[in-house]
Amino acid sequence: MSVSYRAVESLDREVRLLRDQDLPDVLEIERTGYSFPWTESVFRDCFRPDYRFWGVFVVGELAGYAVVAYMADDAHLLNICISGRNRRSGLARHLLRHLVREAATDGMVQVLLEVRVSNQAAAELYLTEGFADIGRRPGYYPSSSGREDARVLSLKVSGTGD
């Protein structure tokens, strides 16, 4: 099933591509959001033509980000994180819809992602946005007890940009 997304409008929210000067705020959100955060060098590598590095801002302040790699006609969501004080505010859904819409506009056929099997809240968000389970990656994520499996989810996008 192909899903079409329309813009989620809000006067106090803005999504834009991130710049180098946004990295300190990205790193702060990453470090507080994950037990095994990405490094600054990993984020610096995301400023490439085949990546989209989006930030969602609330009243001019970075509240979250998403990293998407474009590979052939697939958009692979590699990382999405919302700051602690902005969680459960709809910003993750807002950012997810934006990146899906942009992937469709850019001619991508599907959006793929992995999510920890233990992260029920994130999985629920993706499933309510039309993503479907397509597989599992054993031992994909580091965890305090070794490794944790990932669910692989996919969403077909229209590619029409509407």
PDB file of C-alpha atoms in Angstrom:
ATOM      1  CA  MET A   1       0.000   0.000   0.000  1.00  0.00           C
ATOM      2  CA  SER A   2       1.321   3.431  -0.890  1.00  0.00           C
ATOM      3  CA  VAL A   3       0.769   6.215   1.619  1.00  0.00           C
ATOM      4  CA  SER A   4       0.574   9.876   0.699  1.00  0.00           C
ATOM      5  CA  TYR A   5       1.551  12.506   3.270  1.00  0.00           C
ATOM      6  CA  ARG A   6       0.530  16.120   3.524  1.00  0.00           C
ATOM      7  CA  ALA A   7       2.399  18.742   5.492  1.00  0.00           C
ATOM      8  CA  VAL A   8       1.684  18.974   9.182  1.00  0.00           C
ATOM      9  CA  GLU A   9       1.441  22.728   9.706  1.00  0.00           C
ATOM     10  CA  SER A  10       2.293  24.491  12.918  1.00  0.00           C
ATOM     11  CA  LEU A  11       3.278  28.058  13.641  1.00  0.00           C
ATOM     12  CA  ASP A  12       5.914  27.103  16.217  1.00  0.00           C
ATOM     13  CA  ARG A  13       7.537  24.162  14.390  1.00  0.00           C
ATOM     14  CA  GLU A  14      10.022  24.244  11.551  1.00  0.00           C
ATOM     15  CA  VAL A  15      11.878  21.399   9.850  1.00  0.00           C
ATOM     16  CA  ARG A  16      15.041  22.206   7.944  1.00  0.00           C
ATOM     17  CA  LEU A  17      18.275  20.598   6.873  1.00  0.00           C
ATOM     18  CA  LEU A  18      20.870  20.809   9.616  1.00  0.00           C
ATOM     19  CA  ARG A  19      24.189  22.610   9.315  1.00  0.00           C
ATOM     20  CA  ASP A  20      27.565  22.081  10.908  1.00  0.00           C
ATOM     21  CA  GLN A  21      26.837  24.708  13.558  1.00  0.00           C
ATOM     22  CA  ASP A  22      23.830  22.633  14.743  1.00  0.00           C
ATOM     23  CA  LEU A  23      26.065  19.713  15.787  1.00  0.00           C
ATOM     24  CA  PRO A  24      26.569  20.709  19.452  1.00  0.00           C
ATOM     25  CA  ASP A  25      22.794  20.654  19.990  1.00  0.00           C
ATOM     26  CA  VAL A  26      22.448  17.398  18.025  1.00  0.00           C
ATOM     27  CA  LEU A  27      25.141  15.774  20.170  1.00  0.00           C
ATOM     28  CA  GLU A  28      23.463  16.906  23.396  1.00  0.00           C
ATOM     29  CA  ILE A  29      20.125  15.409  22.309  1.00  0.00           C
ATOM     30  CA  GLU A  30      21.866  12.216  21.147  1.00  0.00           C
ATOM     31  CA  ARG A  31      23.811  11.754  24.407  1.00  0.00           C
ATOM     32  CA  THR A  32      20.741  12.214  26.569  1.00  0.00           C
ATOM     33  CA  GLY A  33      18.518  10.131  24.305  1.00  0.00           C
ATOM     34  CA  TYR A  34      20.542   6.950  23.847  1.00  0.00           C
ATOM     35  CA  SER A  35      22.588   4.577  25.994  1.00  0.00           C
ATOM     36  CA  PHE A  36      24.903   4.005  23.015  1.00  0.00           C
ATOM     37  CA  PRO A  37      25.055   7.399  21.273  1.00  0.00           C
ATOM     38  CA  TRP A  38      26.591   8.146  17.907  1.00  0.00           C
ATOM     39  CA  THR A  39      29.881  10.053  17.934  1.00  0.00           C
ATOM     40  CA  GLU A  40      30.488  13.508  16.517  1.00  0.00           C
ATOM     41  CA  SER A  41      32.480  11.990  13.636  1.00  0.00           C
ATOM     42  CA  VAL A  42      29.523   9.789  12.680  1.00  0.00           C
ATOM     43  CA  PHE A  43      27.246  12.831  12.573  1.00  0.00           C
ATOM     44  CA  ARG A  44      29.835  14.830  10.578  1.00  0.00           C
ATOM     45  CA  ASP A  45      29.779  12.046   7.992  1.00  0.00           C
ATOM     46  CA  CYS A  46      26.042  12.678   7.527  1.00  0.00           C
ATOM     47  CA  PHE A  47      26.682  15.938   5.664  1.00  0.00           C
ATOM     48  CA  ARG A  48      26.819  14.150   2.297  1.00  0.00           C
ATOM     49  CA  PRO A  49      24.833  14.471  -0.911  1.00  0.00           C
ATOM     50  CA  ASP A  50      23.240  11.021  -0.455  1.00  0.00           C
ATOM     51  CA  TYR A  51      22.080  11.784   3.111  1.00  0.00           C
ATOM     52  CA  ARG A  52      19.356  14.012   4.494  1.00  0.00           C
ATOM     53  CA  PHE A  53      20.058  15.367   7.984  1.00  0.00           C
ATOM     54  CA  TRP A  54      16.854  17.038   9.171  1.00  0.00           C
ATOM     55  CA  GLY A  55      16.230  19.010  12.343  1.00  0.00           C
ATOM     56  CA  VAL A  56      12.904  19.953  13.886  1.00  0.00           C
ATOM     57  CA  PHE A  57      12.908  23.288  15.679  1.00  0.00           C
ATOM     58  CA  VAL A  58      10.404  24.637  18.181  1.00  0.00           C
ATOM     59  CA  VAL A  59      10.455  28.406  18.549  1.00  0.00           C
ATOM     60  CA  GLY A  60      13.910  28.419  16.952  1.00  0.00           C
ATOM     61  CA  GLU A  61      15.444  25.765  19.244  1.00  0.00           C
ATOM     62  CA  LEU A  62      16.515  22.322  18.005  1.00  0.00           C
ATOM     63  CA  ALA A  63      14.118  19.769  19.487  1.00  0.00           C
ATOM     64  CA  GLY A  64      15.067  16.695  17.456  1.00  0.00           C
ATOM     65  CA  TYR A  65      16.659  15.368  14.308  1.00  0.00           C
ATOM     66  CA  ALA A  66      16.568  12.566  11.766  1.00  0.00           C
ATOM     67  CA  VAL A  67      19.286  11.071   9.585  1.00  0.00           C
ATOM     68  CA  VAL A  68      18.217   9.440   6.323  1.00  0.00           C
ATOM     69  CA  ALA A  69      20.518   7.746   3.802  1.00  0.00           C
ATOM     70  CA  TYR A  70      19.380   7.544   0.175  1.00  0.00           C
ATOM     71  CA  MET A  71      20.483   4.271  -1.415  1.00  0.00           C
ATOM     72  CA  ALA A  72      19.291   3.635  -4.964  1.00  0.00           C
ATOM     73  CA  ASP A  73      15.524   4.198  -4.590  1.00  0.00           C
ATOM     74  CA  ASP A  74      15.328   3.479  -0.846  1.00  0.00           C
ATOM     75  CA  ALA A  75      15.415   6.047   1.946  1.00  0.00           C
ATOM     76  CA  HIS A  76      16.912   4.387   5.035  1.00  0.00           C
ATOM     77  CA  LEU A  77      16.046   6.127   8.296  1.00  0.00           C
ATOM     78  CA  LEU A  78      19.205   5.629  10.351  1.00  0.00           C
ATOM     79  CA  ASN A  79      18.501   7.759  13.406  1.00  0.00           C
ATOM     80  CA  ILE A  80      15.632   9.811  14.767  1.00  0.00           C
ATOM     81  CA  CYS A  81      15.674  11.383  18.204  1.00  0.00           C
ATOM     82  CA  ILE A  82      13.611  13.986  20.032  1.00  0.00           C
ATOM     83  CA  SER A  83      14.950  15.819  23.100  1.00  0.00           C
ATOM     84  CA  GLY A  84      13.671  14.580  26.442  1.00  0.00           C
ATOM     85  CA  ARG A  85      11.515  17.601  27.221  1.00  0.00           C
ATOM     86  CA  ASN A  86       9.870  17.427  23.779  1.00  0.00           C
ATOM     87  CA  ARG A  87       9.014  13.721  23.765  1.00  0.00           C
ATOM     88  CA  ARG A  88       5.374  12.716  23.433  1.00  0.00           C
ATOM     89  CA  SER A  89       4.596  16.111  21.877  1.00  0.00           C
ATOM     90  CA  GLY A  90       3.994  14.913  18.314  1.00  0.00           C
ATOM     91  CA  LEU A  91       7.384  16.151  17.086  1.00  0.00           C
ATOM     92  CA  ALA A  92       8.648  12.671  16.139  1.00  0.00           C
ATOM     93  CA  ARG A  93       5.512  12.115  14.044  1.00  0.00           C
ATOM     94  CA  HIS A  94       5.894  15.592  12.520  1.00  0.00           C
ATOM     95  CA  LEU A  95       9.542  14.909  11.606  1.00  0.00           C
ATOM     96  CA  LEU A  96       8.753  11.398  10.343  1.00  0.00           C
ATOM     97  CA  ARG A  97       6.002  12.690   8.058  1.00  0.00           C
ATOM     98  CA  HIS A  98       8.341  15.372   6.760  1.00  0.00           C
ATOM     99  CA  LEU A  99      11.126  12.942   5.871  1.00  0.00           C
ATOM    100  CA  VAL A 100       8.673  10.512   4.255  1.00  0.00           C
ATOM    101  CA  ARG A 101       7.182  13.320   2.174  1.00  0.00           C
ATOM    102  CA  GLU A 102      10.656  14.504   1.149  1.00  0.00           C
ATOM    103  CA  ALA A 103      11.724  10.949   0.244  1.00  0.00           C
ATOM    104  CA  ALA A 104       8.682  10.663  -2.018  1.00  0.00           C
ATOM    105  CA  THR A 105       9.449  14.047  -3.604  1.00  0.00           C
ATOM    106  CA  ASP A 106      13.030  12.895  -4.174  1.00  0.00           C
ATOM    107  CA  GLY A 107      11.783   9.806  -6.054  1.00  0.00           C
ATOM    108  CA  MET A 108      12.395   7.202  -3.362  1.00  0.00           C
ATOM    109  CA  VAL A 109      10.194   4.102  -3.530  1.00  0.00           C
ATOM    110  CA  GLN A 110      10.243   3.159   0.134  1.00  0.00           C
ATOM    111  CA  VAL A 111      11.458   4.210   3.557  1.00  0.00           C
ATOM    112  CA  LEU A 112      13.205   1.502   5.571  1.00  0.00           C
ATOM    113  CA  LEU A 113      14.196   1.529   9.227  1.00  0.00           C
ATOM    114  CA  GLU A 114      15.270  -0.623  12.122  1.00  0.00           C
ATOM    115  CA  VAL A 115      13.846  -0.291  15.621  1.00  0.00           C
ATOM    116  CA  ARG A 116      14.843  -2.105  18.804  1.00  0.00           C
ATOM    117  CA  VAL A 117      12.421  -4.925  19.616  1.00  0.00           C
ATOM    118  CA  SER A 118      12.165  -3.437  23.120  1.00  0.00           C
ATOM    119  CA  ASN A 119      11.180   0.036  21.837  1.00  0.00           C
ATOM    120  CA  GLN A 120       7.419  -0.420  21.722  1.00  0.00           C
ATOM    121  CA  ALA A 121       6.668   3.319  21.679  1.00  0.00           C
ATOM    122  CA  ALA A 122       8.746   3.899  18.537  1.00  0.00           C
ATOM    123  CA  ALA A 123       7.376   0.774  16.848  1.00  0.00           C
ATOM    124  CA  GLU A 124       3.834   1.939  17.565  1.00  0.00           C
ATOM    125  CA  LEU A 125       4.579   5.336  16.009  1.00  0.00           C
ATOM    126  CA  TYR A 126       5.915   3.716  12.831  1.00  0.00           C
ATOM    127  CA  LEU A 127       3.061   1.225  12.582  1.00  0.00           C
ATOM    128  CA  THR A 128       0.408   3.935  13.015  1.00  0.00           C
ATOM    129  CA  GLU A 129       2.118   5.875  10.213  1.00  0.00           C
ATOM    130  CA  GLY A 130       1.704   2.949   7.817  1.00  0.00           C
ATOM    131  CA  PHE A 131       5.024   1.111   8.188  1.00  0.00           C
ATOM    132  CA  ALA A 132       4.912  -2.686   8.072  1.00  0.00           C
ATOM    133  CA  ASP A 133       7.173  -5.320   9.615  1.00  0.00           C
ATOM    134  CA  ILE A 134       9.309  -6.945   6.912  1.00  0.00           C
ATOM    135  CA  GLY A 135      11.946  -8.748   8.950  1.00  0.00           C
ATOM    136  CA  ARG A 136      14.269  -8.934  11.887  1.00  0.00           C
ATOM    137  CA  ARG A 137      18.008  -8.336  12.323  1.00  0.00           C
ATOM    138  CA  PRO A 138      19.409 -10.522  15.125  1.00  0.00           C
ATOM    139  CA  GLY A 139      21.885  -8.786  17.441  1.00  0.00           C
ATOM    140  CA  TYR A 140      21.668  -5.506  15.514  1.00  0.00           C
ATOM    141  CA  TYR A 141      21.855  -3.080  18.456  1.00  0.00           C
ATOM    142  CA  PRO A 142      24.300  -2.959  21.377  1.00  0.00           C
ATOM    143  CA  SER A 143      22.638  -3.310  24.762  1.00  0.00           C
ATOM    144  CA  SER A 144      23.646  -3.457  28.406  1.00  0.00           C
ATOM    145  CA  SER A 145      23.299  -7.241  28.271  1.00  0.00           C
ATOM    146  CA  GLY A 146      25.117  -7.757  24.951  1.00  0.00           C
ATOM    147  CA  ARG A 147      23.085  -7.317  21.769  1.00  0.00           C
ATOM    148  CA  GLU A 148      19.435  -6.710  20.949  1.00  0.00           C
ATOM    149  CA  ASP A 149      17.448  -7.665  17.856  1.00  0.00           C
ATOM    150  CA  ALA A 150      15.914  -5.072  15.542  1.00  0.00           C
ATOM    151  CA  ARG A 151      12.585  -5.142  13.781  1.00  0.00           C
ATOM    152  CA  VAL A 152      12.898  -4.026  10.159  1.00  0.00           C
ATOM    153  CA  LEU A 153      10.009  -1.873   8.958  1.00  0.00           C
ATOM    154  CA  SER A 154       9.154  -0.526   5.530  1.00  0.00           C
ATOM    155  CA  LEU A 155       6.784   2.039   4.085  1.00  0.00           C
ATOM    156  CA  LYS A 156       6.099   2.315   0.379  1.00  0.00           C
ATOM    157  CA  VAL A 157       5.912   5.937  -0.721  1.00  0.00           C
ATOM    158  CA  SER A 158       4.194   7.352  -3.764  1.00  0.00           C
ATOM    159  CA  GLY A 159       7.161   9.209  -5.231  1.00  0.00           C
ATOM    160  CA  THR A 160       4.765  11.896  -6.428  1.00  0.00           C
ATOM    161  CA  GLY A 161       5.532  14.395  -3.703  1.00  0.00           C
ATOM    162  CA  ASP A 162       1.886  15.023  -2.807  1.00  0.00           C
TER     163      ASP A 162
END
